[in-house]
C-alpha positions as a Python dict, from the first residue, in 0.01 Angstrom:
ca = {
    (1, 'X'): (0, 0, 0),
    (2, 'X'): (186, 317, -114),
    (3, 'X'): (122, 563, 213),
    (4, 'X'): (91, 946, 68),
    (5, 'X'): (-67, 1075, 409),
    (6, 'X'): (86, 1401, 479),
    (7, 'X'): (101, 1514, 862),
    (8, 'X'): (-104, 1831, 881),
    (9, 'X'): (155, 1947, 1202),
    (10, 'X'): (475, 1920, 997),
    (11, 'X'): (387, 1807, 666),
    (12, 'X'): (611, 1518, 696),
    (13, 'X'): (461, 1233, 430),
    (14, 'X'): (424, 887, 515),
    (15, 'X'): (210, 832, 862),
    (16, 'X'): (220, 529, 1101),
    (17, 'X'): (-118, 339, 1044),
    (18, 'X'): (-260, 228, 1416),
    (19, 'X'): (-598, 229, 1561),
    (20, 'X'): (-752, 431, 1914),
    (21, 'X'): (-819, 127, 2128),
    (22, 'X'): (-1198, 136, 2326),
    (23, 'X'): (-1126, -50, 2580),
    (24, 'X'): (-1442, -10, 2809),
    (25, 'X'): (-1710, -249, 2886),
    (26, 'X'): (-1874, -417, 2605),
    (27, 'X'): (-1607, -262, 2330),
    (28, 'X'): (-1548, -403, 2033),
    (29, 'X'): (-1212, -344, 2112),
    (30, 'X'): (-1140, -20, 1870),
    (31, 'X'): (-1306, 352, 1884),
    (32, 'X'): (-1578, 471, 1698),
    (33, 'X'): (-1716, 810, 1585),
    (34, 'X'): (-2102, 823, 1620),
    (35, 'X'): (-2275, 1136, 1412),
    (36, 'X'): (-2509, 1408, 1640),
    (37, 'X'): (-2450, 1549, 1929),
    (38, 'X'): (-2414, 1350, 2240),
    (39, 'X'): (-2715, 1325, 2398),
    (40, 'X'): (-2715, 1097, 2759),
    (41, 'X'): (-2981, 882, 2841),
    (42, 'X'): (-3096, 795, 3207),
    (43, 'X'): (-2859, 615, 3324),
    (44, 'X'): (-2586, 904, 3205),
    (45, 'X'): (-2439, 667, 2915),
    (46, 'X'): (-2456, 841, 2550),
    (47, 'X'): (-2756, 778, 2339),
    (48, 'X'): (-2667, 579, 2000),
    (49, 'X'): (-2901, 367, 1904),
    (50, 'X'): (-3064, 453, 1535),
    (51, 'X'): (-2751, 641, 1450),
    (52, 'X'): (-2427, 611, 1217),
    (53, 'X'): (-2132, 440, 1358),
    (54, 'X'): (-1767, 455, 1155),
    (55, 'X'): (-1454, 296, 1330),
    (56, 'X'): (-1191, 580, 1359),
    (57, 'X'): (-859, 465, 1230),
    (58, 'X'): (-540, 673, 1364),
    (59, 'X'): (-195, 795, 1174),
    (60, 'X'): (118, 858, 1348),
    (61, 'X'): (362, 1126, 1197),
    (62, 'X'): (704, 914, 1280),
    (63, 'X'): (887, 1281, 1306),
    (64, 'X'): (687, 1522, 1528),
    (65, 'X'): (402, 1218, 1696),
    (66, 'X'): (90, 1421, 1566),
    (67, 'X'): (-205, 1213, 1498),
    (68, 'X'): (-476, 1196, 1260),
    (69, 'X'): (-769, 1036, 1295),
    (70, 'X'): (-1052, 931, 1024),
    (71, 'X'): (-1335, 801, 1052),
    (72, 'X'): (-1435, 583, 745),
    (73, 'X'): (-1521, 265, 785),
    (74, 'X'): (-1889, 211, 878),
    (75, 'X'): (-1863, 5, 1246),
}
């Protein structure tokens, strides 16, 4: 895979691919961005159900550490 991310801190090209690990209760084990605002429900945890879910994948600049995250991948 020919890596052509450029760091947005120091425009250094070629990132680090790695992942934000979720490692609460009842993860799946990798972050995810959900779409709206956070809303809590009752019990004070966030309100998702009905809505989007994309796992965020993270980039590493190897020279100054900045990261980039995207989320594209539908969770």
């Amino acid at each position: 895979m020919d890596n052509t991310f450029r760091c947005t801190n120091c425009g250094t090209v070629g990132l680090e691919p790695g992942f934000v690990e979720d490692a609460g209760q009842h993860s799946r084990g990798y972050a995810r961005w959900i779409q709206g605002v956070l809303e809590r429900g009752m019990f004070g945890g966030a309100k998702r159900m009905g809505r989007p879910t994309w796992r965020i994948d993270a980039f590493r600049c190897p020279t100054c550490a900045h990261l980039e995250l995207f989320a594209g991948h539908r969770a």
